Amino acid sequence: EHAGPLLLRLDAARAEVVRMASAPEHGLTLAATPTALTRRTAEALPPAGVTLSVLARDEIPAAVATGAVDLGLVDGLAAPNDPLRLPDVAPLTARGTGQEPVAVLLPEGHPLARRTGLRLGDLVHARWIDAPGAGLPLAQLRAANGTSGFRPALRYDGTDLRTLTALAAAGHGLTLLPRSAAAGAPGTVAVPLTAPRVVHRTELLYAGTLRGPAAALAAHLDVRACVITPAGWAPPGTHARRVAETP
């Protein structure tokens, strides 16, 4: 069970040596989850030379660490201003790029569609869509609510948000999305989540020192950085204490 993480660390070390020795790249490769690429971030991308890949959340840190992509955009549920819990694949830097409220997406005829707000604890036994590649994973709902439940009525293994919202509109189950992604989906109603107090948080991941278009993108987003280490989060140059990050 130790071989996989050790080999990944070796690949990450090789990628870091290549980055240090090579000339700055003119293009930009970016991996993102479907709900992490907001309009603000998209508008900050260079006008040319960008390659964008949509990957699962768990795949992006490894893709960044091994040099498969220059930057990664990951997202998830978190308490306001708290960092995301990311897998420890290699020393990476994470920058918060924004956070927004979340909403439960319901079909228009659902009995709860007229509510002004919903509590996650009241939806433990509801029908849910398990769509870890497109929406917020049910495991994060369980962690946020501190309980089990949230059993899926349907599983969707794709990454297309339009398909996910169409499944919700057809009554196959509820899904939790950032407010910007949930608003205006045909045949659905987005009801704000009022408890627990969580937000949809997005972070930019990279390894080593940013150069070229990657550095320009991070500077344009104007965020503060912390380093992901086995001990938790720490400012660059330290490896001990866990620090809170401002959005």
C-alpha positions as a printed Julia matrix, in Angstrom:
247×3 Matrix{Float64}:
   0.0    0.0     0.0
   3.04   2.3     0.26
   4.2    1.81   -3.33
   1.62   4.04   -5.05
   2.27   7.17   -2.92
   6.05   6.65   -3.11
   6.03   6.36   -6.91
   3.8    9.44   -7.15
   6.28  11.38   -5.0
   9.1   10.23   -7.3
   7.21  11.44  -10.37
   6.54  14.76   -8.62
  10.24  15.16   -7.79
  11.23  14.48  -11.4
   8.67  17.01  -12.63
  10.04  19.61  -10.21
  13.6   19.1   -11.53
  12.33  19.51  -15.11
  10.48  22.72  -14.18
  13.61  24.17  -12.54
  15.85  23.37  -15.5
  13.56  24.24  -18.38
  12.82  27.55  -20.03
   9.5   29.28  -19.24
   6.58  27.86  -21.19
   4.6   30.09  -23.51
   1.35  28.15  -23.18
  -0.78  27.18  -20.18
  -2.25  23.79  -19.28
  -5.04  23.85  -16.71
  -7.08  21.06  -15.11
 -10.35  21.93  -13.39
 -13.48  20.4   -11.96
 -16.74  21.4   -13.7
 -17.86  23.69  -10.86
 -14.43  25.21  -10.16
 -14.05  27.21  -13.36
 -16.09  30.32  -12.61
 -16.71  33.12  -15.08
 -14.24  35.35  -13.22
 -11.48  32.76  -13.58
 -12.35  32.05  -17.21
 -12.1   35.75  -18.04
  -8.62  35.8   -16.47
  -7.28  33.09  -18.81
  -4.85  34.14  -21.57
  -6.5   34.79  -24.94
  -4.5   31.99  -26.63
  -2.33  28.98  -25.85
  -4.57  27.48  -23.15
  -5.33  23.76  -22.85
  -8.16  23.04  -20.42
  -8.96  19.57  -19.1
 -11.92  18.6   -16.91
 -10.85  16.02  -14.33
 -12.19  14.45  -11.16
 -11.29  16.26   -7.92
  -9.02  13.5    -6.67
  -7.04  13.42   -9.92
  -6.09  17.1   -10.1
  -3.49  17.31   -7.27
  -1.56  14.38   -8.77
  -1.76  15.9   -12.27
  -0.26  19.13  -10.93
   2.41  17.36   -8.86
   3.64  15.23  -11.75
   3.74  18.12  -14.24
   0.89  16.83  -16.4
  -0.66  20.31  -16.04
   0.69  23.68  -14.93
  -2.25  24.6   -12.73
  -5.24  22.9   -11.13
  -8.57  24.31  -10.01
 -10.3   22.28   -7.29
 -13.41  22.99   -5.27
 -15.56  21.64   -2.47
 -17.54  22.38    0.66
 -15.79  24.21    3.5
 -16.56  26.46    6.43
 -16.28  30.13    5.39
 -12.61  31.1     4.88
 -11.36  27.58    5.73
  -9.06  25.75    3.27
 -10.12  22.61    1.46
  -8.93  19.21    2.64
  -6.82  17.96   -0.23
  -4.91  14.68   -0.64
  -1.25  14.88    0.32
   0.43  13.77   -2.92
   3.44  16.14   -2.87
   4.35  19.63   -1.65
   1.88  21.86   -3.51
   0.8   25.44   -3.09
  -2.92  26.19   -2.85
  -4.41  29.61   -3.41
  -8.01  30.41   -2.59
  -9.69  32.0    -5.6
 -13.17  32.53   -4.2
 -16.15  31.2    -2.3
 -19.9   31.46   -2.72
 -23.11  30.12   -1.13
 -24.49  26.72   -2.08
 -28.02  25.7    -3.02
 -30.04  22.49   -3.19
 -31.33  21.89   -6.71
 -34.94  20.6    -6.74
 -37.44  19.84   -9.52
 -40.0   22.6    -9.95
 -42.82  20.43   -8.55
 -40.93  19.24   -5.46
 -42.75  19.8    -2.11
 -39.77  21.79   -0.79
 -39.36  23.98   -3.87
 -41.23  26.91   -2.27
 -38.97  27.04    0.79
 -36.74  30.09    1.27
 -34.0   27.95    2.77
 -33.19  24.33    3.61
 -31.17  22.63    6.32
 -28.94  19.78    5.28
 -29.98  17.75    8.33
 -33.59  17.68    7.07
 -32.49  16.09    3.77
 -30.53  13.11    5.11
 -33.16  10.62    3.93
 -34.07  12.38    0.66
 -33.34  10.94   -2.78
 -29.97  12.19   -4.01
 -27.99  12.04   -7.23
 -24.45  10.79   -6.69
 -22.42  12.8    -9.21
 -18.9   13.19   -7.8
 -17.48  14.28  -11.14
 -20.03  17.03  -11.8
 -21.59  18.19   -8.53
 -20.46  18.28   -4.92
 -19.8   14.69   -3.74
 -22.23  13.12   -1.27
 -19.27  12.27    0.98
 -18.76  16.0     1.52
 -22.43  16.38    2.5
 -22.05  13.61    5.09
 -18.9   15.24    6.46
 -20.54  18.68    6.63
 -23.6   17.29    8.4
 -21.58  14.98   10.65
 -23.79  12.0     9.93
 -24.41   9.15    7.53
 -27.3    9.02    5.08
 -27.57  10.91    1.78
 -27.99   7.65   -0.11
 -28.03   7.98   -3.91
 -31.1    7.13   -5.96
 -29.03   7.48   -9.15
 -25.31   7.68   -9.92
 -23.96   9.87  -12.7
 -20.31   9.28  -13.61
 -19.98  12.12  -16.12
 -18.71  15.67  -15.75
 -21.38  17.61  -17.67
 -23.32  20.02  -15.45
 -26.19  20.31  -17.92
 -26.78  16.56  -17.73
 -26.73  16.7   -13.93
 -29.29  19.5   -13.77
 -31.49  17.68  -16.32
 -31.48  14.59  -14.06
 -32.47  16.75  -11.1
 -35.24  18.41  -13.12
 -36.59  14.96  -14.06
 -36.92  14.04  -10.38
 -34.12  11.47  -10.15
 -32.78  13.08   -6.99
 -31.47  16.22   -5.34
 -28.02  17.68   -5.86
 -26.01  20.38   -4.1
 -24.29  22.98   -6.28
 -22.66  26.39   -5.96
 -25.28  29.1    -6.34
 -23.91  30.32   -9.67
 -24.12  26.82  -11.18
 -27.58  26.08   -9.78
 -29.31  29.32  -10.77
 -31.44  29.25  -13.89
 -31.25  25.52  -14.66
 -34.4   24.67  -16.7
 -37.14  22.84  -14.78
 -35.47  23.29  -11.4
 -35.57  25.52   -8.33
 -32.38  26.37   -6.41
 -33.12  26.72   -2.68
 -30.29  28.17   -0.54
 -28.71  25.94    2.09
 -29.0   27.68    5.45
 -27.43  25.1     7.79
 -24.75  24.05    8.38
 -22.85  27.22    7.55
 -20.74  26.09    4.61
 -19.67  27.6     1.3
 -18.45  26.4    -2.07
 -14.71  27.15   -2.09
 -12.36  27.12   -5.08
  -8.57  26.85   -4.9
  -5.75  27.12   -7.43
  -3.02  24.46   -7.13
   0.53  24.55   -8.44
   3.98  23.1    -7.73
   7.28  24.95   -7.48
   7.56  28.55   -8.61
   5.1   29.94  -11.11
   6.4   31.45  -14.34
   4.99  32.79  -17.57
   1.21  32.62  -18.18
   0.65  30.54  -15.02
   2.2   33.26  -12.87
   0.17  35.93  -14.67
  -3.07  34.04  -14.05
  -2.36  33.61  -10.32
  -1.43  37.28  -10.01
  -4.61  38.32  -11.81
  -6.71  36.33   -9.36
  -4.95  38.23   -6.53
  -4.97  35.63   -3.77
  -2.76  34.57   -0.85
  -0.86  31.29   -0.86
  -0.27  28.49    1.64
   1.73  25.3     1.18
   0.11  21.87    1.55
   2.38  19.66    3.63
   1.83  16.4     5.53
   1.49  18.51    8.7
  -1.31  20.62    7.24
  -1.26  24.15    5.87
   1.68  26.5     6.38
   3.0   29.64    4.72
   5.77  29.17    2.15
   9.07  28.26    3.8
   7.56  26.58    6.88
   6.29  23.08    7.53
   4.74  23.09   10.98
   1.74  25.22   11.78
  -1.69  25.27   10.21
  -2.86  28.69    9.15
  -6.2   30.1     8.09
  -6.31  31.57    4.62
  -8.24  34.61    3.53
 -10.23  34.32    0.29
